[in-house]
XYZ file of C-alpha atoms in Angstrom:
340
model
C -4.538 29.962 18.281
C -6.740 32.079 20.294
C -8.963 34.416 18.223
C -7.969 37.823 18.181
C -9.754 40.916 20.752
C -12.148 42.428 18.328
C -11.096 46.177 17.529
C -12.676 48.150 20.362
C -13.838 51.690 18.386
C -13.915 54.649 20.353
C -16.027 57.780 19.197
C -15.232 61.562 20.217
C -18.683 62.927 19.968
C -18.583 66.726 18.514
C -21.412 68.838 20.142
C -22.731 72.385 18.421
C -21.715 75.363 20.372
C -24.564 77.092 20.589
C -24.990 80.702 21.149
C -25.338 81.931 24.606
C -29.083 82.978 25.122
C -28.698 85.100 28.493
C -25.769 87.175 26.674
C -26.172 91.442 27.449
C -28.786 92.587 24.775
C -30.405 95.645 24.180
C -33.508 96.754 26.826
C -36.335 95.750 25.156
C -40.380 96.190 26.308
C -41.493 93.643 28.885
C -43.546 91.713 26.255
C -40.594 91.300 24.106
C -38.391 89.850 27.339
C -41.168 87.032 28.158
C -40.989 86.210 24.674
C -37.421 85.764 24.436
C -36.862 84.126 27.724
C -39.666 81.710 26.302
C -37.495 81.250 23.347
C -34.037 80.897 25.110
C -36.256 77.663 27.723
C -36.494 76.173 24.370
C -33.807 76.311 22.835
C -32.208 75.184 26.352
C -34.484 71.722 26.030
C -33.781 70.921 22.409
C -29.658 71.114 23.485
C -30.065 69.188 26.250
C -32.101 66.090 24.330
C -29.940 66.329 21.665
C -26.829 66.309 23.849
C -29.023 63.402 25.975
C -29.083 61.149 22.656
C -25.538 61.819 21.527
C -24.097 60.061 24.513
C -26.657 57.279 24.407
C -25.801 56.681 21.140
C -21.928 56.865 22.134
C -22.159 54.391 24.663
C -23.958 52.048 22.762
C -21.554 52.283 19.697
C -18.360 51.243 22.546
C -21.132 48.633 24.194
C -21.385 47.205 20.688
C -17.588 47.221 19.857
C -16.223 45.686 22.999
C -18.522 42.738 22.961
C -16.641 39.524 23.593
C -16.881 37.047 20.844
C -19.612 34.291 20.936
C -17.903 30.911 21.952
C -18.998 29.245 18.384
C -16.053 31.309 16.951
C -13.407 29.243 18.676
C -12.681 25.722 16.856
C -11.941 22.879 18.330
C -8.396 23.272 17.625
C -7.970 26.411 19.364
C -8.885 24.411 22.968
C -6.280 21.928 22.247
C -2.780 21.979 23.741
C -0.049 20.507 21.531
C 1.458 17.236 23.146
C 4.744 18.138 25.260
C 7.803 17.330 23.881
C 9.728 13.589 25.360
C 13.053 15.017 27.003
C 15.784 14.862 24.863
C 13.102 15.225 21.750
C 14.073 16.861 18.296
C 12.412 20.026 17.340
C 10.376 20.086 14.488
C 11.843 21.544 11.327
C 10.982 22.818 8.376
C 7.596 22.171 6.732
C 6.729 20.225 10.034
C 7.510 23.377 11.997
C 5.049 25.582 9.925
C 2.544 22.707 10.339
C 3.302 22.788 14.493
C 2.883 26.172 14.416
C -0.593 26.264 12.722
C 0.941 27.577 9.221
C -1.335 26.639 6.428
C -0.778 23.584 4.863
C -2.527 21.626 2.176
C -4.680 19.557 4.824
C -6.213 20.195 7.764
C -4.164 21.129 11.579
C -4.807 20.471 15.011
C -5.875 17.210 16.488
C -9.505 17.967 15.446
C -10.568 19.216 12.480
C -12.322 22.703 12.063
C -15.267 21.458 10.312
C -16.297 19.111 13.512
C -17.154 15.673 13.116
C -17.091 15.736 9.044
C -16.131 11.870 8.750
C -19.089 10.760 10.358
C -20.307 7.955 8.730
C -17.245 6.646 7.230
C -15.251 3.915 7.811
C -11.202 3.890 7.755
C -8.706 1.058 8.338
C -5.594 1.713 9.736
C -2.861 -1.148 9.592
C -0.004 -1.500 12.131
C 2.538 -3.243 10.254
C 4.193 -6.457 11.954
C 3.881 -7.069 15.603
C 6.391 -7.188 18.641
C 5.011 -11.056 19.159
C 6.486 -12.003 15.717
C 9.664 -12.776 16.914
C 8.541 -15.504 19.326
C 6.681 -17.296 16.041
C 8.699 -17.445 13.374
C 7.424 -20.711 12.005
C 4.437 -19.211 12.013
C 5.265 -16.119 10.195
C 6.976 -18.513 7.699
C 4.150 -19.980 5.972
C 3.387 -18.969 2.551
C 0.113 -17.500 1.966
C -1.417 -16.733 -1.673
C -0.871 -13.073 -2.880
C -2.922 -13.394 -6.270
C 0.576 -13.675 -8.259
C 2.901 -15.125 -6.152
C 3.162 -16.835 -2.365
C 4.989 -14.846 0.164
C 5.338 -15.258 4.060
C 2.837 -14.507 5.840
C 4.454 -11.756 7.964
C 8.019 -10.611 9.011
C 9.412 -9.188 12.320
C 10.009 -6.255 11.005
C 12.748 -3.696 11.306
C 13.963 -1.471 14.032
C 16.419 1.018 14.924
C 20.129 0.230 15.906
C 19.722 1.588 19.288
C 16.860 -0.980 19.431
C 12.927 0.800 18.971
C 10.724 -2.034 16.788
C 9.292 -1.266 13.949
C 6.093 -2.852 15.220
C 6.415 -0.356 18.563
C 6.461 2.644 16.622
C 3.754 1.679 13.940
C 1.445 0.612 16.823
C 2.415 4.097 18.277
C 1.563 6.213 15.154
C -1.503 4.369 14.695
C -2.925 4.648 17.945
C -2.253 8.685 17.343
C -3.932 8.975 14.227
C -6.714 6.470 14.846
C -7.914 9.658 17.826
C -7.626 12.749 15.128
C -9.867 10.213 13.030
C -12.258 9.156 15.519
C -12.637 13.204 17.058
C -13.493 13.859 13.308
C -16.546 11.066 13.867
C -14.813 8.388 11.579
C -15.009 5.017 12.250
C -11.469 3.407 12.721
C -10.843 -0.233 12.275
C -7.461 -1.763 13.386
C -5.792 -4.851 11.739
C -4.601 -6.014 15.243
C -4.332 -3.338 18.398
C -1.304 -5.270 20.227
C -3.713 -8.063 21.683
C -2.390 -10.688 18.923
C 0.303 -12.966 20.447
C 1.450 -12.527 16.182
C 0.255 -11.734 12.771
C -2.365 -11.333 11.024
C -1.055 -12.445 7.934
C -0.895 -10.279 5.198
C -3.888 -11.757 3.414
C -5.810 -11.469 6.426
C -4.944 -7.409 6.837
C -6.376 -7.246 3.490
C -9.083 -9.215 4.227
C -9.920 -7.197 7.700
C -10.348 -3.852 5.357
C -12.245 -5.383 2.932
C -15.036 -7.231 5.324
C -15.191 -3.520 7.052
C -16.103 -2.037 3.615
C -13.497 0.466 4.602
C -13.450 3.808 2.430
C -9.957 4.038 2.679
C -7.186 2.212 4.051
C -3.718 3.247 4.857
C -1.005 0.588 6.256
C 2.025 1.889 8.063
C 5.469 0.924 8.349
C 9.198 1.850 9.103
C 11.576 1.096 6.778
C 15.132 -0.851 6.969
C 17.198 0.522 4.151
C 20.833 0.328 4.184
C 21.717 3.417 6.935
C 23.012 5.555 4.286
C 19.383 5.918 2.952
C 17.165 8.051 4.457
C 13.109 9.588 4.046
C 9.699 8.544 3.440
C 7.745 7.050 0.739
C 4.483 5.860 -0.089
C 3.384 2.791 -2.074
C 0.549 2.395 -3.965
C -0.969 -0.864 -5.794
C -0.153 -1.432 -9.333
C -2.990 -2.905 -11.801
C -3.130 -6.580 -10.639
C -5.472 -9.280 -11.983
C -4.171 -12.450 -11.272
C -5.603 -15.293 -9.158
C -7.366 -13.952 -5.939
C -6.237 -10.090 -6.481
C -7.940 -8.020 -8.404
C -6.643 -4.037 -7.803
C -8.406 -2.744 -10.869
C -11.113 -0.981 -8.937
C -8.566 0.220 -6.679
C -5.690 1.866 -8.219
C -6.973 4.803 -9.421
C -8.535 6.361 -5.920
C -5.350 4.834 -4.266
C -3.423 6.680 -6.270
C -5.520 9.440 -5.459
C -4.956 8.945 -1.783
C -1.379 7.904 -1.798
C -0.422 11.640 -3.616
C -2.637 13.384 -0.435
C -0.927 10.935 1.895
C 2.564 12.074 0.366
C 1.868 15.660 0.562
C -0.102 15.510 3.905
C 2.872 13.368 5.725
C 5.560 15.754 4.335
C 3.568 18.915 5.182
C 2.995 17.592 9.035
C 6.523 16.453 9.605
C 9.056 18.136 7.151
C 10.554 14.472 6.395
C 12.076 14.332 2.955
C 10.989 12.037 -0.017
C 13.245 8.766 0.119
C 16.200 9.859 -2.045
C 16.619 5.275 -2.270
C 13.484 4.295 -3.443
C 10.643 5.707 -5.401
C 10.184 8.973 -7.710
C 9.253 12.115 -5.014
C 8.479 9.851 -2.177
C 5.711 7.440 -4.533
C 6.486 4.375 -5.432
C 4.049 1.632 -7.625
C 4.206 -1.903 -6.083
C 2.415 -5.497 -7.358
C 3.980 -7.769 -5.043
C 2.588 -6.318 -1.656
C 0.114 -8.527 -0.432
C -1.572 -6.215 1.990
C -2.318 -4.030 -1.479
C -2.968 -7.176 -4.204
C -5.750 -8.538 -2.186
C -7.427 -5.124 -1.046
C -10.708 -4.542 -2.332
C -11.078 -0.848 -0.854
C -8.418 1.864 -1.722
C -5.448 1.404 0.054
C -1.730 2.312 0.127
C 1.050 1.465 2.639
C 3.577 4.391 4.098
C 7.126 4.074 4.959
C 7.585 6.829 7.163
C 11.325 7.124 7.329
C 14.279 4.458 7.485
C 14.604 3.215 10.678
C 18.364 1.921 10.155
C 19.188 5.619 9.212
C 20.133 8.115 12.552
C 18.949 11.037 11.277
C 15.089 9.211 10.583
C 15.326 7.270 13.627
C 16.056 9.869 16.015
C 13.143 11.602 14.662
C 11.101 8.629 14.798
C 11.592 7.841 18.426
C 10.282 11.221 19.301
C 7.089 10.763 20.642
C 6.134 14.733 19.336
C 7.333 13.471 15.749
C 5.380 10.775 16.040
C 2.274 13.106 16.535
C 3.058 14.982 13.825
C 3.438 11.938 11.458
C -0.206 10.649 12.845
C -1.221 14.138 11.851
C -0.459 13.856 8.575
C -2.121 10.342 8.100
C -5.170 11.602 9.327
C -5.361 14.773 7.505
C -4.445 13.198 4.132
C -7.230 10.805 4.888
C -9.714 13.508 6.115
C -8.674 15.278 2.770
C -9.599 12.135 0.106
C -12.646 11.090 2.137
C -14.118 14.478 2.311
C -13.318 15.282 -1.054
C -14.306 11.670 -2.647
């Protein structure tokens, strides 16, 4: 938004009327004339300075009132144009509309941040979930790695719309977005793999990635690939785990912490509904996610809509949505690590 034209005030200066000094008088002696012509040159003087100051003063007052605002009062936000809309892309709606439209929401809008560079000195991981190489090694992807209390594979391929869009396009996509808000906001963004993997990482490698980084906060994001009748967004957060290599007990609170400002912040950019399959007001409490038992930094993953479902994938292949959903990420995150 550009900041309003300051109020310009306009003053209609009242001047005395003073009486007229040459008006017809009685004759009077000589001496008395001099006198009173002496007085009347007087009085003439004093009108004229005050009537002098008066308009100095007035133009000063409309100098003062009409002065442009100094440049420090824009924000960053205000120079920023939102991204154009993909032909053929959906409108946003609802809660993501207000947020579009620079309605107040519960974190911050714009692609930067008012405060400036506020993250400076922090460090965030952002996980793209699967990769578009995964197909190509499934053997790979098969092996069992160690979770803390249980095995699972080491990846998947991943879901993806019925008209085709991967689930490892659009989480690359989203991530990309977000990891720029972030980094504008002087945060330091780590990536579990930036599409120069020919597969993988594993799961207990994504973990691993965050936790060498000493990230302050990691989010992982996904698509989902409920049944097509199913449709919205969750997050999951790490349940109490102490088994084997996991440990979450240092984690769950703050990732709890996050995943409720990552819930909010994602709904309040996008206008997505909680998933109405999964989950109780789009949270949900997992122990059998690897990415989350072997974390050692808060973490929680997001599911931002169900990718078999046409209402969530049409929004999801919209390239403005997809802003929007990399707004929230980064403004939830903006909101636990400058409130942490």
């Amino acid at each position: 938004m550009r900041p309003e034209r300051p109020e310009q005030h306009h003053r209609n200066d009242q001047y005395d009327q003073h009486e007229d000094p040459f008006a017809e008088r009685p004759r009077r002696s000589g001496r008395f004339r001099v006198a009173v012509a002496g007085g009347a040159a007087l009085s003439l003087c004093l009108v004229g300075w005050l009537g002098w100051q008066a308009l100095a003063n007035s133009s000063s007052d409309r100098a003062g009132a009409a002065a442009p605002r100094s440049s420090a009062a824009f924000s960053e936000g205000d120079l920023l144009d939102p991204s154009p809309a993909a032909p053929g892309s959906v409108a946003p709606s609802g809660a993501g509309a207000s947020a579009a439209a620079g309605s107040p929401s519960a974190a911050p809008s714009g692609s930067s941040s008012p405060g400036g560079r506020q993250l400076a000195g922090r460090t965030v991981l952002l996980d793209a979930g699967h990769n578009t190489g995964n197909g190509r090694h499934t053997s790979d992807i098969a092996k069992q790695v160690d979770i803390g209390n249980s095995r699972k594979e080491c990846d998947t391929t991943g879901t993806s719309t019925d008209a085709g869009y991967s689930e490892a396009d659009f989480t690359l996509d989203v991530v990309h977005r977000a990891r720029q808000i972030l980094r504008d906001r002087g945060a330091t963004v780590v990536l579990t793999q930036d599409g120069d993997r020919a597969w993988g990482p594993c799961i207990d490698e994504r973990a691993r990635i965050g936790n060498e980084a000493k990230a302050d906060a990691a989010v992982s994001v996904h698509g989902d690939g409920a049944p097509g009748s199913a449709s919205g967004f969750h997050v999951i957060m790490p349940s109490r785990v102490v088994a084997g290599k996991a440990d979450t007990s240092a984690i769950v609170d703050p990732s709890h912490r996050l995943g409720v400002l990552l819930r909010d912040g994602f709904k309040a950019a996008t206008g997505e509904p909680y998933a109405d399959y999964i989950g109780q007001q789009g949270l949900d409490t997992r122990g059998d996610l690897g990415g989350l038992n072997l974390s050692r930094v808060p973490k929680v993953f997001i599911e931002c809509g169900n990718m078999r479902n046409s209402g969530d994938a049409k929004r999801m292949t919209d390239p403005q949505w997809r802003q929007q959903a990399a707004q929230g990420i980064a403004d939830a995150l903006t909101s636990y690590l400058t409130t942490s």
